[in-house]
Amino acid sequence: MDPIGKKLLEIARDELGYTEKGDGYTKYGDWYAENVEDGDAYFKTAPWCDMFLAWAADKAGVTEQAGQFAATVQHAKWFRKHDAWTTEPEPGALVFFDWSGSKDIDQIDHVGLVEKVDGKTLHTIEANADGYKLTRKVRSMDTVVGFGLPGKVKVGKKYTPKHAAPPPSVEELNGAPATAGAETRKQEPSSSDHHLPAQETVLGGVLAFVLCGTLALAAGRTAAAKAPSSPPVRLRKRGKHHRPAAPVALPADITPADLDAADAGTTVMPALSAAAAQEAEDREFWGRIAHLREDEELSFWSSLHAELSRGDEYASTRSFR
C-alpha cells in the first residue's frame, strides 16, 4: 500500500456519507475556494472529487506529496511529471477515470482513492460519486486511465544557507575547543604579538557580530524596496472537469435575427446619411438662387445693358467709317 495514500484513506473513511447541498455546495469546495483560490466563489459549487482529495491531503499534512488540484487532468499530469504515474493498481493510489475508456490523460473525467485491489476489480472511495455524494464504489479497469502514487513524489530538501550557522560561543572566541574531540589548530605567537584580555576579545566579537547584522539589515531593506508591492498574477487553469460558464440570455422580445438586422442597418447608415446630406445641400443651393430666374427687374436691366452694348458697337462702327 502507498504510505501517503494510506493517510488519505484514513481521512476519507471518516468522511464517508457526506453529500453536497442542493446548489452543489460542499465544505470541501468552500475550503478550496478560501485557501487555494483566494476566495473565488466558483469553486464552492464546482465538481468536488479532486477538491476533496486536496482537503484530505491538507488534513493529513501530505499536500506536497498528494498535490492540491481541482482539475483532474492537471492533477494526473502533475503525477506524471514527478515520475509517480503508473497503470498498475495499488491500494492508496489515486485512480483517474475516463468514462469513454480512451486511456487518454487529456480526457480524464473523475478521480478517487483505491482502497482495495481484487484482480481486475477496484474498490474505491470517491467524492462526487453518483453526482452528489462521498461513498465507496466498485470499478473495473476498463475506464481507468492510470494511477498517481503520492508515496513516490519526491519532496525537495530545504536549502540551508551557510551563513545560517549559529554564532560562535565565548569559548570559541577565546580559542577553546567548542566540543570534546574537536580538531583545533594552534599557531605559535610571534614575539611582537600582544595577548588581549578575554573580556576585550569577547567585546570585539560582539561588535563584529553587531556590524554584520547591521549590514545584513540594510541589504534586506534594499531588496524589500525593489520588490513589487502587488502580488504576482496567478494563472488559474481549469480542466475539463469544470462546468463552463452559463451563456448570457437574450430578453424575451429580442431574437438573434433582430440583432443581425440591427447590425446590418448600422453598417449602411453612414452611406445613407451622406447621400441624404448631399441631397439636402443641393436643394438648399438651388432654392436660394431660384428667385433670381424670376426677378423681372434683373431681366430689365439685363436687356437694357444688351441694348446699350449694341448701340456703342454701332457708334464705333460709324466713327471708323
Tab-separated table of C-alpha atoms in Angstrom:
chain	number	residue	atom	x	y	z
A	1	MET	CA	0.000	0.000	0.000
A	2	ASP	CA	1.167	3.510	-0.809
A	3	PRO	CA	2.178	5.051	2.559
A	4	ILE	CA	0.876	8.529	1.738
A	5	GLY	CA	-2.294	7.116	0.208
A	6	LYS	CA	-2.864	5.203	3.438
A	7	LYS	CA	-3.098	8.503	5.314
A	8	LEU	CA	-5.551	9.825	2.747
A	9	LEU	CA	-7.711	6.712	3.134
A	10	GLU	CA	-7.897	7.236	6.887
A	11	ILE	CA	-9.262	10.733	6.348
A	12	ALA	CA	-11.610	9.587	3.578
A	13	ARG	CA	-13.191	6.802	5.656
A	14	ASP	CA	-14.174	9.327	8.310
A	15	GLU	CA	-15.948	11.429	5.651
A	16	LEU	CA	-17.999	8.627	4.053
A	17	GLY	CA	-21.644	9.581	3.597
A	18	TYR	CA	-21.115	13.310	3.034
A	19	THR	CA	-23.454	14.757	0.370
A	20	GLU	CA	-23.426	18.071	-1.443
A	21	LYS	CA	-26.162	20.645	-0.953
A	22	GLY	CA	-28.903	21.362	-3.488
A	23	ASP	CA	-26.933	24.062	-5.318
A	24	GLY	CA	-23.774	21.914	-5.479
A	25	TYR	CA	-22.155	23.486	-2.407
A	26	THR	CA	-19.673	21.364	-0.404
A	27	LYS	CA	-17.473	22.165	2.556
A	28	TYR	CA	-14.519	20.882	0.530
A	29	GLY	CA	-15.166	23.346	-2.307
A	30	ASP	CA	-15.645	26.112	0.254
A	31	TRP	CA	-12.301	25.256	1.851
A	32	TYR	CA	-10.600	25.094	-1.558
A	33	ALA	CA	-12.002	28.478	-2.615
A	34	GLU	CA	-10.823	30.200	0.554
A	35	ASN	CA	-7.427	28.509	0.988
A	36	VAL	CA	-6.251	27.828	-2.559
A	37	GLU	CA	-8.112	30.161	-4.917
A	38	ASP	CA	-8.118	33.437	-2.958
A	39	GLY	CA	-11.837	33.362	-2.207
A	40	ASP	CA	-13.107	32.554	-5.723
A	41	ALA	CA	-16.751	31.586	-5.084
A	42	TYR	CA	-16.876	29.454	-8.264
A	43	PHE	CA	-15.164	26.561	-6.507
A	44	LYS	CA	-17.726	26.414	-3.687
A	45	THR	CA	-20.206	24.739	-6.050
A	46	ALA	CA	-17.777	23.236	-8.596
A	47	PRO	CA	-17.341	19.450	-9.140
A	48	TRP	CA	-15.554	18.350	-5.998
A	49	CYS	CA	-13.990	14.900	-6.436
A	50	ASP	CA	-10.453	16.344	-6.645
A	51	MET	CA	-11.020	19.218	-4.228
A	52	PHE	CA	-11.946	16.645	-1.577
A	53	LEU	CA	-8.544	14.970	-2.054
A	54	ALA	CA	-6.837	18.364	-1.679
A	55	TRP	CA	-8.775	18.890	1.560
A	56	ALA	CA	-7.854	15.404	2.813
A	57	ALA	CA	-4.173	15.933	1.937
A	58	ASP	CA	-4.186	19.157	3.939
A	59	LYS	CA	-5.761	17.390	6.936
A	60	ALA	CA	-3.181	14.601	6.725
A	61	GLY	CA	-0.277	17.013	6.214
A	62	VAL	CA	0.774	15.450	2.891
A	63	THR	CA	-0.082	18.237	0.423
A	64	GLU	CA	3.397	18.220	-1.128
A	65	GLN	CA	3.132	14.507	-1.951
A	66	ALA	CA	-0.561	14.291	-2.932
A	67	GLY	CA	-0.929	17.606	-4.743
A	68	GLN	CA	-3.597	20.275	-4.440
A	69	PHE	CA	-5.837	20.454	-7.507
A	70	ALA	CA	-9.434	20.971	-8.582
A	71	ALA	CA	-8.938	19.816	-12.184
A	72	THR	CA	-8.308	16.096	-12.634
A	73	VAL	CA	-6.349	16.387	-15.910
A	74	GLN	CA	-3.796	18.748	-14.385
A	75	HIS	CA	-3.551	16.529	-11.293
A	76	ALA	CA	-2.759	13.435	-13.350
A	77	LYS	CA	-0.152	15.302	-15.410
A	78	TRP	CA	1.417	16.524	-12.168
A	79	PHE	CA	1.925	12.890	-11.022
A	80	ARG	CA	3.395	12.014	-14.416
A	81	LYS	CA	5.802	14.962	-14.211
A	82	HIS	CA	7.014	13.723	-10.798
A	83	ASP	CA	7.574	10.155	-12.083
A	84	ALA	CA	4.769	8.931	-9.834
A	85	TRP	CA	2.385	7.754	-12.587
A	86	THR	CA	1.580	4.116	-13.306
A	87	THR	CA	-1.023	1.891	-14.926
A	88	GLU	CA	-0.743	-0.776	-12.238
A	89	PRO	CA	-3.307	-0.561	-9.391
A	90	GLU	CA	-2.202	-0.284	-5.791
A	91	PRO	CA	-4.102	0.403	-2.545
A	92	GLY	CA	-3.615	4.023	-1.521
A	93	ALA	CA	-3.117	5.205	-5.103
A	94	LEU	CA	-5.209	7.945	-6.686
A	95	VAL	CA	-7.140	6.427	-9.590
A	96	PHE	CA	-8.093	8.556	-12.607
A	97	PHE	CA	-11.048	7.606	-14.837
A	98	ASP	CA	-12.170	8.397	-18.366
A	99	TRP	CA	-15.762	7.194	-18.754
A	100	SER	CA	-15.292	6.748	-22.528
A	101	GLY	CA	-12.399	4.322	-21.915
A	102	SER	CA	-9.996	6.223	-24.189
A	103	LYS	CA	-6.959	5.814	-21.850
A	104	ASP	CA	-6.066	9.414	-22.796
A	105	ILE	CA	-4.798	11.545	-19.914
A	106	ASP	CA	-6.351	14.640	-21.509
A	107	GLN	CA	-9.800	13.012	-21.398
A	108	ILE	CA	-9.883	12.241	-17.656
A	109	ASP	CA	-13.292	12.851	-16.048
A	110	HIS	CA	-13.013	11.721	-12.421
A	111	VAL	CA	-10.642	10.733	-9.602
A	112	GLY	CA	-10.873	8.591	-6.474
A	113	LEU	CA	-8.808	6.621	-3.946
A	114	VAL	CA	-8.036	2.909	-4.306
A	115	GLU	CA	-8.976	1.145	-1.074
A	116	LYS	CA	-8.563	-2.460	-2.251
A	117	VAL	CA	-7.465	-4.331	-5.393
A	118	ASP	CA	-9.150	-7.626	-6.259
A	119	GLY	CA	-7.665	-8.870	-9.528
A	120	LYS	CA	-9.023	-6.523	-12.197
A	121	THR	CA	-11.615	-5.074	-9.842
A	122	LEU	CA	-11.018	-1.936	-7.803
A	123	HIS	CA	-12.704	-0.993	-4.536
A	124	THR	CA	-12.525	2.774	-4.214
A	125	ILE	CA	-13.608	5.728	-2.115
A	126	GLU	CA	-14.771	8.598	-4.315
A	127	ALA	CA	-16.107	12.101	-3.756
A	128	ASN	CA	-18.812	13.481	-6.055
A	129	ALA	CA	-19.715	9.871	-6.885
A	130	ASP	CA	-23.167	9.298	-8.358
A	131	GLY	CA	-23.202	13.035	-8.873
A	132	TYR	CA	-23.605	14.182	-5.262
A	133	LYS	CA	-22.006	12.064	-2.500
A	134	LEU	CA	-18.828	10.647	-0.974
A	135	THR	CA	-19.090	6.872	-0.999
A	136	ARG	CA	-17.454	3.539	-1.783
A	137	LYS	CA	-17.592	2.241	-5.350
A	138	VAL	CA	-16.574	-0.950	-7.185
A	139	ARG	CA	-14.923	-0.234	-10.541
A	140	SER	CA	-13.421	-2.222	-13.386
A	141	MET	CA	-10.146	-1.375	-15.078
A	142	ASP	CA	-11.937	-0.618	-18.377
A	143	THR	CA	-12.377	3.083	-17.624
A	144	VAL	CA	-9.095	3.605	-15.731
A	145	VAL	CA	-6.528	5.883	-17.391
A	146	GLY	CA	-3.867	5.481	-14.710
A	147	PHE	CA	-2.833	5.870	-11.092
A	148	GLY	CA	-0.975	8.538	-9.152
A	149	LEU	CA	1.298	7.300	-6.374
A	150	PRO	CA	1.807	10.078	-3.799
A	151	GLY	CA	4.381	7.985	-1.961
A	152	LYS	CA	6.711	8.254	-4.981
A	153	VAL	CA	6.553	12.033	-5.229
A	154	LYS	CA	9.933	13.296	-4.082
A	155	VAL	CA	9.804	16.329	-1.827
A	156	GLY	CA	12.827	18.573	-2.245
A	157	LYS	CA	15.028	19.228	0.773
A	158	LYS	CA	15.002	22.728	2.123
A	159	TYR	CA	18.191	24.653	1.435
A	160	THR	CA	20.037	25.930	4.500
A	161	PRO	CA	22.423	28.776	3.627
A	162	LYS	CA	25.920	28.607	5.054
A	163	HIS	CA	25.573	31.874	6.900
A	164	ALA	CA	22.704	30.387	8.931
A	165	ALA	CA	25.106	28.571	11.281
A	166	PRO	CA	24.845	29.599	14.963
A	167	PRO	CA	27.184	32.360	16.152
A	168	PRO	CA	30.451	31.303	17.826
A	169	SER	CA	30.432	30.781	21.560
A	170	VAL	CA	32.561	32.679	24.066
A	171	GLU	CA	34.855	29.675	24.404
A	172	GLU	CA	35.423	29.591	20.648
A	173	LEU	CA	36.231	33.293	20.619
A	174	ASN	CA	38.767	32.709	23.414
A	175	GLY	CA	40.410	29.916	21.447
A	176	ALA	CA	38.960	26.967	23.436
A	177	PRO	CA	37.509	23.998	21.516
A	178	ALA	CA	33.667	24.083	21.245
A	179	THR	CA	33.191	20.353	21.800
A	180	ALA	CA	35.269	17.489	23.086
A	181	GLY	CA	37.320	15.842	20.388
A	182	ALA	CA	37.013	18.790	18.021
A	183	GLU	CA	40.084	19.472	15.941
A	184	THR	CA	41.868	22.689	16.829
A	185	ARG	CA	44.783	24.460	15.226
A	186	LYS	CA	47.411	26.299	17.235
A	187	GLN	CA	49.758	28.895	15.904
A	188	GLU	CA	52.907	29.968	17.668
A	189	PRO	CA	52.681	33.666	18.523
A	190	SER	CA	55.479	35.911	17.357
A	191	SER	CA	57.460	37.986	19.715
A	192	SER	CA	55.569	41.090	18.575
A	193	ASP	CA	52.074	39.689	19.368
A	194	HIS	CA	50.175	41.223	22.254
A	195	HIS	CA	47.675	38.991	24.077
A	196	LEU	CA	44.318	40.678	24.587
A	197	PRO	CA	42.385	40.028	27.774
A	198	ALA	CA	39.405	37.683	27.459
A	199	GLN	CA	36.891	40.470	28.091
A	200	GLU	CA	38.240	42.588	25.243
A	201	THR	CA	38.192	39.557	22.924
A	202	VAL	CA	34.522	38.926	23.662
A	203	LEU	CA	33.692	42.610	23.207
A	204	GLY	CA	35.398	42.648	19.840
A	205	GLY	CA	33.444	39.584	18.732
A	206	VAL	CA	30.165	41.162	19.823
A	207	LEU	CA	30.935	44.378	17.959
A	208	ALA	CA	31.779	42.382	14.813
A	209	PHE	CA	28.528	40.453	15.133
A	210	VAL	CA	26.521	43.688	15.513
A	211	LEU	CA	28.260	45.185	12.465
A	212	CYS	CA	27.452	42.138	10.326
A	213	GLY	CA	23.805	42.250	11.475
A	214	THR	CA	23.543	45.946	10.581
A	215	LEU	CA	24.902	45.341	7.089
A	216	ALA	CA	22.543	42.394	6.591
A	217	LEU	CA	19.559	44.514	7.711
A	218	ALA	CA	20.492	47.293	5.286
A	219	ALA	CA	20.783	44.801	2.431
A	220	GLY	CA	17.394	43.338	3.346
A	221	ARG	CA	15.741	46.761	3.312
A	222	THR	CA	17.237	47.500	-0.099
A	223	ALA	CA	15.912	44.210	-1.500
A	224	ALA	CA	12.477	44.868	0.012
A	225	ALA	CA	12.327	48.306	-1.626
A	226	LYS	CA	12.957	46.724	-5.037
A	227	ALA	CA	10.340	44.024	-4.556
A	228	PRO	CA	6.967	44.606	-6.294
A	229	SER	CA	4.246	45.921	-3.988
A	230	SER	CA	1.461	43.986	-5.699
A	231	PRO	CA	1.197	40.189	-5.591
A	232	PRO	CA	2.157	38.239	-8.706
A	233	VAL	CA	-0.567	37.385	-11.200
A	234	ARG	CA	-1.987	33.930	-10.677
A	235	LEU	CA	-2.809	31.871	-13.698
A	236	ARG	CA	-5.599	29.554	-12.936
A	237	LYS	CA	-6.002	26.506	-15.120
A	238	ARG	CA	-9.362	24.866	-15.139
A	239	GLY	CA	-9.523	21.453	-16.656
A	240	LYS	CA	-12.269	19.591	-18.413
A	241	HIS	CA	-13.759	18.645	-15.070
A	242	HIS	CA	-15.167	22.149	-14.527
A	243	ARG	CA	-18.545	23.323	-15.743
A	244	PRO	CA	-18.462	26.039	-18.456
A	245	ALA	CA	-19.840	29.473	-17.608
A	246	ALA	CA	-23.578	29.964	-18.356
A	247	PRO	CA	-24.261	31.907	-21.625
A	248	VAL	CA	-25.910	35.321	-21.451
A	249	ALA	CA	-29.669	35.032	-22.168
A	250	LEU	CA	-31.387	37.464	-24.569
A	251	PRO	CA	-34.540	39.321	-23.459
A	252	ALA	CA	-37.754	37.535	-24.325
A	253	ASP	CA	-38.759	40.079	-27.014
A	254	ILE	CA	-35.396	40.004	-28.877
A	255	THR	CA	-34.211	37.236	-31.192
A	256	PRO	CA	-30.825	36.649	-32.861
A	257	ALA	CA	-32.428	37.718	-36.147
A	258	ASP	CA	-33.259	41.105	-34.598
A	259	LEU	CA	-29.626	41.546	-33.600
A	260	ASP	CA	-28.445	40.680	-37.127
A	261	ALA	CA	-30.903	43.132	-38.657
A	262	ALA	CA	-29.818	45.902	-36.311
A	263	ASP	CA	-26.175	45.208	-37.091
A	264	ALA	CA	-26.839	45.321	-40.846
A	265	GLY	CA	-28.762	48.580	-40.511
A	266	THR	CA	-25.964	50.139	-38.546
A	267	THR	CA	-23.458	49.180	-41.230
A	268	VAL	CA	-25.231	51.046	-44.101
A	269	MET	CA	-26.319	54.087	-42.090
A	270	PRO	CA	-23.198	56.167	-42.821
A	271	ALA	CA	-23.710	55.803	-46.581
A	272	LEU	CA	-27.419	56.688	-46.380
A	273	SER	CA	-26.669	59.653	-44.166
A	274	ALA	CA	-24.075	61.012	-46.599
A	275	ALA	CA	-26.456	60.711	-49.579
A	276	ALA	CA	-29.251	62.425	-47.671
A	277	ALA	CA	-26.953	65.259	-46.608
A	278	GLN	CA	-25.795	65.824	-50.216
A	279	GLU	CA	-29.339	65.911	-51.482
A	280	ALA	CA	-30.387	68.414	-48.808
A	281	GLU	CA	-27.421	70.629	-49.655
A	282	ASP	CA	-28.359	70.628	-53.362
A	283	ARG	CA	-31.953	71.555	-52.559
A	284	GLU	CA	-30.816	74.434	-50.338
A	285	PHE	CA	-28.452	75.819	-53.027
A	286	TRP	CA	-30.997	75.793	-55.859
A	287	GLY	CA	-33.644	77.123	-53.532
A	288	ARG	CA	-31.517	80.183	-52.790
A	289	ILE	CA	-30.927	81.117	-56.454
A	290	ALA	CA	-34.331	80.131	-57.855
A	291	HIS	CA	-35.815	83.646	-57.310
A	292	LEU	CA	-33.121	85.179	-59.480
A	293	ARG	CA	-34.605	83.496	-62.552
A	294	GLU	CA	-37.948	85.186	-61.964
A	295	ASP	CA	-36.633	88.638	-60.965
A	296	GLU	CA	-38.235	90.991	-63.594
A	297	GLU	CA	-36.133	93.947	-62.515
A	298	LEU	CA	-32.994	91.978	-63.142
A	299	SER	CA	-34.301	90.944	-66.544
A	300	PHE	CA	-34.988	94.625	-67.413
A	301	TRP	CA	-31.524	95.793	-66.555
A	302	SER	CA	-30.058	92.828	-68.401
A	303	SER	CA	-31.952	93.725	-71.601
A	304	LEU	CA	-31.044	97.434	-71.238
A	305	HIS	CA	-27.421	96.504	-70.883
A	306	ALA	CA	-27.629	94.416	-74.002
A	307	GLU	CA	-29.186	97.306	-75.996
A	308	LEU	CA	-26.577	99.762	-74.816
A	309	SER	CA	-23.849	97.346	-75.730
A	310	ARG	CA	-25.204	97.054	-79.280
A	311	GLY	CA	-25.526	100.890	-79.534
A	312	ASP	CA	-21.960	101.503	-78.554
A	313	GLU	CA	-20.814	98.958	-81.045
A	314	TYR	CA	-22.845	100.710	-83.851
A	315	ALA	CA	-21.467	104.140	-82.924
A	316	SER	CA	-17.943	102.927	-83.021
A	317	THR	CA	-18.522	101.470	-86.459
A	318	ARG	CA	-19.807	104.800	-87.876
A	319	SER	CA	-16.925	106.789	-86.477
A	320	PHE	CA	-14.500	104.393	-88.046
A	321	ARG	CA	-16.101	104.810	-91.423
